[in-house]
Short mmCIF file of C-alpha atoms in Angstrom, two decimals:
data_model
loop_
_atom_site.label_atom_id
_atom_site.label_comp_id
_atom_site.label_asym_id
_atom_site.label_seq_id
_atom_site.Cartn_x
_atom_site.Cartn_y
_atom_site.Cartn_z
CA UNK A 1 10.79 -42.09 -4.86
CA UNK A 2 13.90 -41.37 -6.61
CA UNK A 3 17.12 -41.19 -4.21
CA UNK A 4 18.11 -37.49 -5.52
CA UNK A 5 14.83 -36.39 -4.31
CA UNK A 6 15.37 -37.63 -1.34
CA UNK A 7 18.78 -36.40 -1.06
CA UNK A 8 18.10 -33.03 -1.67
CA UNK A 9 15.22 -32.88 0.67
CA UNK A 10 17.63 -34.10 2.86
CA UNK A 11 20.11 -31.52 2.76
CA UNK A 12 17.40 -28.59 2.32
CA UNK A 13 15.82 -29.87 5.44
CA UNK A 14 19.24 -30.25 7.62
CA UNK A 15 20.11 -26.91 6.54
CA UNK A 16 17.17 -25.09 7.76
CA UNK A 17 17.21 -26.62 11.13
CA UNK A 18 20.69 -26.13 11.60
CA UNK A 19 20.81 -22.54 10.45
CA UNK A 20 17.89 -22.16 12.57
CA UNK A 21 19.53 -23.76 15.87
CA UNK A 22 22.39 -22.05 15.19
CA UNK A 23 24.18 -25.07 17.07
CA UNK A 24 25.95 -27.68 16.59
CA UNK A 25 25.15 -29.69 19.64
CA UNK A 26 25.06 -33.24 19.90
CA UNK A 27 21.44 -33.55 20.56
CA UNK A 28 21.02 -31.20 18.03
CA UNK A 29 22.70 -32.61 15.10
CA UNK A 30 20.85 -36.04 16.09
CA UNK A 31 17.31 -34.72 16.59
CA UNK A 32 17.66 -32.92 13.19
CA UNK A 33 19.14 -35.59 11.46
CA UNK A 34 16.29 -38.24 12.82
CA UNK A 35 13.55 -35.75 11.73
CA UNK A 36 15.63 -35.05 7.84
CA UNK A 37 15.51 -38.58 7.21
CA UNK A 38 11.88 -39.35 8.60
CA UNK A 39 10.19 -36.45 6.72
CA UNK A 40 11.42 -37.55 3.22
CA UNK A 41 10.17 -40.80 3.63
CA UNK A 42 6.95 -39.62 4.03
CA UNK A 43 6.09 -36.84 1.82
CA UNK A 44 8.71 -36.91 -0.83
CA UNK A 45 6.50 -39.40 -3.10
CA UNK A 46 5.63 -36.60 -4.80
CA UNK A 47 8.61 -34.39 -4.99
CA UNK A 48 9.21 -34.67 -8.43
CA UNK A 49 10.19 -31.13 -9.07
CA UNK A 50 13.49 -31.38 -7.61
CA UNK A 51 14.52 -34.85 -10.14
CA UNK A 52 15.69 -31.61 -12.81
CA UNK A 53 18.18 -30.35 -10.71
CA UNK A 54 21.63 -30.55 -12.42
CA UNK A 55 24.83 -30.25 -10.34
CA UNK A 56 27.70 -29.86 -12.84
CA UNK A 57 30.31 -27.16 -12.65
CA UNK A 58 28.68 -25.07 -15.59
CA UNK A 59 24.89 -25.31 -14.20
CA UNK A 60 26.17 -24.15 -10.46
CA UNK A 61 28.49 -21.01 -12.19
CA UNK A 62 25.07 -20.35 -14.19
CA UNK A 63 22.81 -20.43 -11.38
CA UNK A 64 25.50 -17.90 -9.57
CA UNK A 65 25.12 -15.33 -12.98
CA UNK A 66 21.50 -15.93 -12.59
CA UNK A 67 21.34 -14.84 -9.02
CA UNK A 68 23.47 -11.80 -9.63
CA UNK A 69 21.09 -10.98 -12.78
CA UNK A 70 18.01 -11.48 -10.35
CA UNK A 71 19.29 -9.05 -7.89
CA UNK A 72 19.90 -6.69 -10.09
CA UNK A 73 16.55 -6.94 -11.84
CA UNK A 74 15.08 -6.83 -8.46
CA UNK A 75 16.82 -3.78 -7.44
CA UNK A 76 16.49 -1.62 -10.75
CA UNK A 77 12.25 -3.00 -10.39
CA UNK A 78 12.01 -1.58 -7.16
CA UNK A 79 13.37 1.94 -8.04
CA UNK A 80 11.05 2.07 -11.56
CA UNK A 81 8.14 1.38 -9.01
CA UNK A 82 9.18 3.55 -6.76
CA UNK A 83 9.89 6.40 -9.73
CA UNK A 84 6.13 5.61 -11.12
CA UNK A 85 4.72 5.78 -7.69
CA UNK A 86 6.10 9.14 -6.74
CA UNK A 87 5.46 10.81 -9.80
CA UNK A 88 2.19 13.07 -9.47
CA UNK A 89 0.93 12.15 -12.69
CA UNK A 90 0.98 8.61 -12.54
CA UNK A 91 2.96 7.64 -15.39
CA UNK A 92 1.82 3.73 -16.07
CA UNK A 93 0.72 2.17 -19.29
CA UNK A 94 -0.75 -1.21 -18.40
CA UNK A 95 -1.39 -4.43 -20.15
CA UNK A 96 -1.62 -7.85 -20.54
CA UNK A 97 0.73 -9.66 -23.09
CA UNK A 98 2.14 -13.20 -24.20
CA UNK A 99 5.05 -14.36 -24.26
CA UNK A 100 6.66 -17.56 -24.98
CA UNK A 101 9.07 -19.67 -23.20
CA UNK A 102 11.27 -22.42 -24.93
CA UNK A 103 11.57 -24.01 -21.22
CA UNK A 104 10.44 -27.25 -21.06
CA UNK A 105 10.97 -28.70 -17.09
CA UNK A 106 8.25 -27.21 -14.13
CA UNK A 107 10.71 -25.92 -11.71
CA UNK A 108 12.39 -24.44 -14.74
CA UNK A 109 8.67 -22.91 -15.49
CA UNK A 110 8.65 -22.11 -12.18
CA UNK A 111 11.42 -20.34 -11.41
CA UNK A 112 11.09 -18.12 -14.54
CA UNK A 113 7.30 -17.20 -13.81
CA UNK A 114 8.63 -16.24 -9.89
CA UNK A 115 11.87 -14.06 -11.89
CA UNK A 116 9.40 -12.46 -13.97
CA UNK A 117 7.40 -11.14 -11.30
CA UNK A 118 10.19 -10.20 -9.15
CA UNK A 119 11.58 -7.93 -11.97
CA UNK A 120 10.45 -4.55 -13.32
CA UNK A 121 7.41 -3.68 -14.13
CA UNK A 122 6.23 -7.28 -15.40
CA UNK A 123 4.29 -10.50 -13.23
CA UNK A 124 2.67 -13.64 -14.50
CA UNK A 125 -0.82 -13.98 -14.07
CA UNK A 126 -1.22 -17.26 -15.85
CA UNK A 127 0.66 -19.99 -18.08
CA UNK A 128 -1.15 -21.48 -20.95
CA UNK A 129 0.88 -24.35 -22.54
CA UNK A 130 4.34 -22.49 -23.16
CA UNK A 131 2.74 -19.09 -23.25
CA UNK A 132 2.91 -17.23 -20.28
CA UNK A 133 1.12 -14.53 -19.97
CA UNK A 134 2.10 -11.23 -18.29
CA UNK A 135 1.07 -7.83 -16.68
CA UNK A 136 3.68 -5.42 -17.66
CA UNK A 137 2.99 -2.26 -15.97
CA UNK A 138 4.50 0.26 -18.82
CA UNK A 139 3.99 -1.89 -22.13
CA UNK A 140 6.42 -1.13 -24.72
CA UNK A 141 5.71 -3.75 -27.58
CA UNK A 142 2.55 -6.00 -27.94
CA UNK A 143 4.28 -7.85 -30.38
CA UNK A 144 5.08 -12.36 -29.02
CA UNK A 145 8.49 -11.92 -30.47
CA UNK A 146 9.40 -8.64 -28.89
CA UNK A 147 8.36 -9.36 -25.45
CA UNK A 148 9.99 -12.40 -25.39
CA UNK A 149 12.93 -10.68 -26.01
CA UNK A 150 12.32 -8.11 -23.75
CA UNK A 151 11.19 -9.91 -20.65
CA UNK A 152 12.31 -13.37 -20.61
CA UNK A 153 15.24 -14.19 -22.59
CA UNK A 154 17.79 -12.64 -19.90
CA UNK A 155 16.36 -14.94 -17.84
CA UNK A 156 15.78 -17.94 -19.84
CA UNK A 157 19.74 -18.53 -21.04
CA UNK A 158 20.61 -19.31 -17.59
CA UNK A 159 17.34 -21.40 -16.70
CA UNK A 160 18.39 -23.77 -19.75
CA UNK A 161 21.44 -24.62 -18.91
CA UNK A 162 20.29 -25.16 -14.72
CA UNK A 163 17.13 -27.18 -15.79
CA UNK A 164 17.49 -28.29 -19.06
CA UNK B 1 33.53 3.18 18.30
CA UNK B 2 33.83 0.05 15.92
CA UNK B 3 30.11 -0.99 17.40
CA UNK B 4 28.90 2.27 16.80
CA UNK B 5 29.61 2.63 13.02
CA UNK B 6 28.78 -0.70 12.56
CA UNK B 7 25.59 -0.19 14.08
CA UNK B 8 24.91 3.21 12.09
CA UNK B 9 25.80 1.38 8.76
CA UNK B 10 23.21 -1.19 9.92
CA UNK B 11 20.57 1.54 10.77
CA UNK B 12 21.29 3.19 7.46
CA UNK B 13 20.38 -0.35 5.43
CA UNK B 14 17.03 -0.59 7.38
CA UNK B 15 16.06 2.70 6.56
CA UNK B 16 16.38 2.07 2.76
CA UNK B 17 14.39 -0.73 3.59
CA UNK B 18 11.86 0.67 5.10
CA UNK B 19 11.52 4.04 2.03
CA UNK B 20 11.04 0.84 -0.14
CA UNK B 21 8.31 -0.15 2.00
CA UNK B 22 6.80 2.91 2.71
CA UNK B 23 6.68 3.54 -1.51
CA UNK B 24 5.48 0.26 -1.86
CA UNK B 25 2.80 1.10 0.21
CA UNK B 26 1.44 4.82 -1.21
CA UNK B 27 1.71 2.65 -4.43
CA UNK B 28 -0.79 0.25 -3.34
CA UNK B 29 -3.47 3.49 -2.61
CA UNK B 30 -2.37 5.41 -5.72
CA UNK B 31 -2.45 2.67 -8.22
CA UNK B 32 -5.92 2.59 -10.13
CA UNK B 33 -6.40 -1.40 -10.56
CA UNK B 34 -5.58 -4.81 -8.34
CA UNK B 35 -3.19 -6.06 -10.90
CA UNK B 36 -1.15 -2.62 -10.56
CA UNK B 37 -1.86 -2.78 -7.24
CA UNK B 38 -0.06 -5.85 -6.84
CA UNK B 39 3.00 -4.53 -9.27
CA UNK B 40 3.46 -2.31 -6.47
CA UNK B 41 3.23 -4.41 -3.41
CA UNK B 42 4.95 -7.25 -4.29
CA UNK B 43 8.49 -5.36 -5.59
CA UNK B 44 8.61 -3.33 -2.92
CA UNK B 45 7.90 -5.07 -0.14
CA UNK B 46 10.03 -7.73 -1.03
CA UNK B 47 13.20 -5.55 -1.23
CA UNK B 48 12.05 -3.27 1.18
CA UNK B 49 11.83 -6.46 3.66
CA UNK B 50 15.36 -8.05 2.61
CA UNK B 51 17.05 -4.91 3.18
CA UNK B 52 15.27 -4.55 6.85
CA UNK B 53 16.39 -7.99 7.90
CA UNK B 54 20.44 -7.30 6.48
CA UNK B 55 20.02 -3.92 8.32
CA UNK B 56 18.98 -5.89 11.95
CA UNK B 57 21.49 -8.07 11.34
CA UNK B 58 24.25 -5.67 11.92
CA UNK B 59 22.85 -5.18 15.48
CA UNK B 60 22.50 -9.26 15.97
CA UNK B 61 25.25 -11.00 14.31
CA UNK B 62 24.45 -14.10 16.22
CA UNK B 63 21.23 -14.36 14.22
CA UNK B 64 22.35 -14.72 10.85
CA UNK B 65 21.26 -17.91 9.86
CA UNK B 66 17.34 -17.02 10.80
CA UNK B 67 18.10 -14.22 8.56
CA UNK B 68 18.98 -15.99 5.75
CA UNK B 69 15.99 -18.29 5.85
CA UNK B 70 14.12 -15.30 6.47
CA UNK B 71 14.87 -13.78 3.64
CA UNK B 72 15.11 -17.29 1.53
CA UNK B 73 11.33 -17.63 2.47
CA UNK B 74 10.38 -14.07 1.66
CA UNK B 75 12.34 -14.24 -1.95
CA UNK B 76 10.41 -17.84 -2.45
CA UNK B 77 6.63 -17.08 -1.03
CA UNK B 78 6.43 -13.07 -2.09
CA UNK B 79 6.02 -13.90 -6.10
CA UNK B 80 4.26 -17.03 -5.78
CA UNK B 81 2.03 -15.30 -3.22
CA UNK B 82 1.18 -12.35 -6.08
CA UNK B 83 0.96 -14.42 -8.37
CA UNK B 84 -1.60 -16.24 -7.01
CA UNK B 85 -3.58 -13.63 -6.06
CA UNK B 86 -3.64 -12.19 -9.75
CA UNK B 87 -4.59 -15.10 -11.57
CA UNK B 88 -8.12 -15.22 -9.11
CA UNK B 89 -8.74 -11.85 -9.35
CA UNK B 90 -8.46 -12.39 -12.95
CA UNK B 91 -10.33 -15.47 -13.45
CA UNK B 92 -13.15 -13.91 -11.06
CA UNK B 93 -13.38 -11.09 -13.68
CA UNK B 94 -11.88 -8.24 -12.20
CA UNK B 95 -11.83 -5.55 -14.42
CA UNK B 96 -8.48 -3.90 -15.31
CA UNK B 97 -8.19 -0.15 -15.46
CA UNK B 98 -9.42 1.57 -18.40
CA UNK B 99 -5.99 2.68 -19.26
CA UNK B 100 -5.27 -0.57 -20.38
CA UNK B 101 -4.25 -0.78 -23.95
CA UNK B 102 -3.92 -4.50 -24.38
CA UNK B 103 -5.68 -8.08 -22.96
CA UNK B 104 -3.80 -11.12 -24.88
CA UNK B 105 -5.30 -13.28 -22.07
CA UNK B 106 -8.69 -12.56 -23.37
CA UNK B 107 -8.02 -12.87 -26.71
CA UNK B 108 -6.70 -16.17 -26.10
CA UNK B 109 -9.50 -16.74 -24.15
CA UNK B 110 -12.09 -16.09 -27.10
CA UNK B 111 -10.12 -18.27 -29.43
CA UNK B 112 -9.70 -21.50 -27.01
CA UNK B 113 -12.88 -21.40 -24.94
CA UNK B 114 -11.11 -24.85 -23.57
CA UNK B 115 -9.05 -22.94 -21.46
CA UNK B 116 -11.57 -20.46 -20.49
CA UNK B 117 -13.36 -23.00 -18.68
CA UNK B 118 -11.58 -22.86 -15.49
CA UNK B 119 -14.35 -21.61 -13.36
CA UNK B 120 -16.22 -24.18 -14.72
CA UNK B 121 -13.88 -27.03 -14.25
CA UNK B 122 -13.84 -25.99 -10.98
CA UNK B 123 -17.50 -25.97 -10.67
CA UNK B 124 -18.08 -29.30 -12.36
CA UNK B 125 -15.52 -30.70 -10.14
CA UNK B 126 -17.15 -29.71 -7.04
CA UNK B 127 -20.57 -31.33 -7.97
#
């Protein structure tokens, strides 16, 4: 059990209770703060995921581009969906293709698997070494190369420099 | 007066939310396969559900931070949830839509039969 696991479980865990609460009440505060430190201690022996996590000035302004890039994926995906589903004839071209990431960390992995299926058109259905492999909904290239372009390298610049 | 327009702005946000919602949802009958299926649901209903919670906020500011985990938990669960749900339905063999013009998974497959073991591994596992 690494201390920076346990710190950030920590702090995760004190935030949702207090945002929950809403309060900041003495009994509160000490109820939540007895239960953040307890719950660590006994499930974080395997919280491994978190050990990646960089907190430098350049990974934090990344992971603030990446968020806005996310949201706007996530809003331009939900108005191609919502163009394809409306349209009487149904215009969809589906596949499955591979693509390759140069991302070596899980949470890294993970995040970028949980982008790509939040974005348009596009969701993993499985990872293979450092291909994953994705359902695009309108596919536009079968080629490795191109789709990696295409679907994961606005993504993966940020990811790199947040996860290493 | 304030109250009211901030109320009507707040109305205005759920509604988008809920269009998204309702698309996502004549997606999920229109679309010919599972895996499109799931295209639909998941990008819809996961905007169409953030934009209903920022929408009810305007009416109860004194919720915001169950909002925010609210939506935190939705943004988290949603693709992992999808994703999830494709890989079994593809590993149980359910067939895509003849539209499909192209299966890399499967070619993979037929090159690494390793990997295509899953169901197996599973099985073998369970004995």
């Amino acid at each position: 059990m690494k201390l920076k696991n346990f710190v950030i479980m920590f702090i995760t865990l004190m935030g949702v209770w207090l945002l929950l609460n809403n309060s900041l009440a003495v009994p509160i505060l000490l109820s939540g703060l007895i239960l953040s430190i307890i719950i660590p201690f006994l499930f974080c022996k395997h919280c491994e995921v978190f050990t990646y996590l960089k907190f430098t000035p350049k990974s934090m302004w990344y992971t603030l581009l990446f968020l806005l890039t996310f949201l706007k994926e996530l809003l331009l995906s939900n108005l191609d969906v919502a163009r394809r589903v409306v349209t009487p004839s149904l215009p969809i071209n589906p596949g499955i293709i591979e693509v390759k990431t140069r991302l070596k960390t899980k949470i890294a992995r993970i995040v970028l698997a949980d982008s790509i299926t939040l974005t348009p058109g596009t969701f993993t259905i499985e990872i293979i070494e450092d291909s994953l492999f994705i359902h695009w909904i309108d596919v536009k290239s079968t080629d490795v190369q191109e789709g990696t372009k295409l679907i994961v390298e606005k993504f993966e610049k940020y990811l790199e420099v947040m996860y290493g | 007066m304030d109250k009211e327009i901030v109320e009507l702005i707040g109305g205005i946000i759920a509604l988008i939310g809920s269009i998204f919602l309702l698309l996502g949802s004549i997606g999920l009958l229109r679309m010919p396969d599972s895996y499109n299926r799931i295209q639909a649901g998941t990008k819809a209903s996961t905007l169409g559900t953030m934009l209903s919670v920022v929408g009810t906020w305007f009416f109860a500011p004194e919720w915001f931070g169950k909002f925010i985990i609210l939506i935190l938990f939705v943004l988290i669960t949603n693709p992992v949830s999808s994703h999830v749900l494709a890989r079994a339905a593809y590993h149980i063999k359910i067939p895509l839509t003849p539209k499909t013009i192209v299966d890399k998974l499967k070619e993979r497959q037929l090159i690494d039969p390793e990997r295509s073991a899953y169901r197996k591994k599973v099985k073998t596992q369970n004995k």
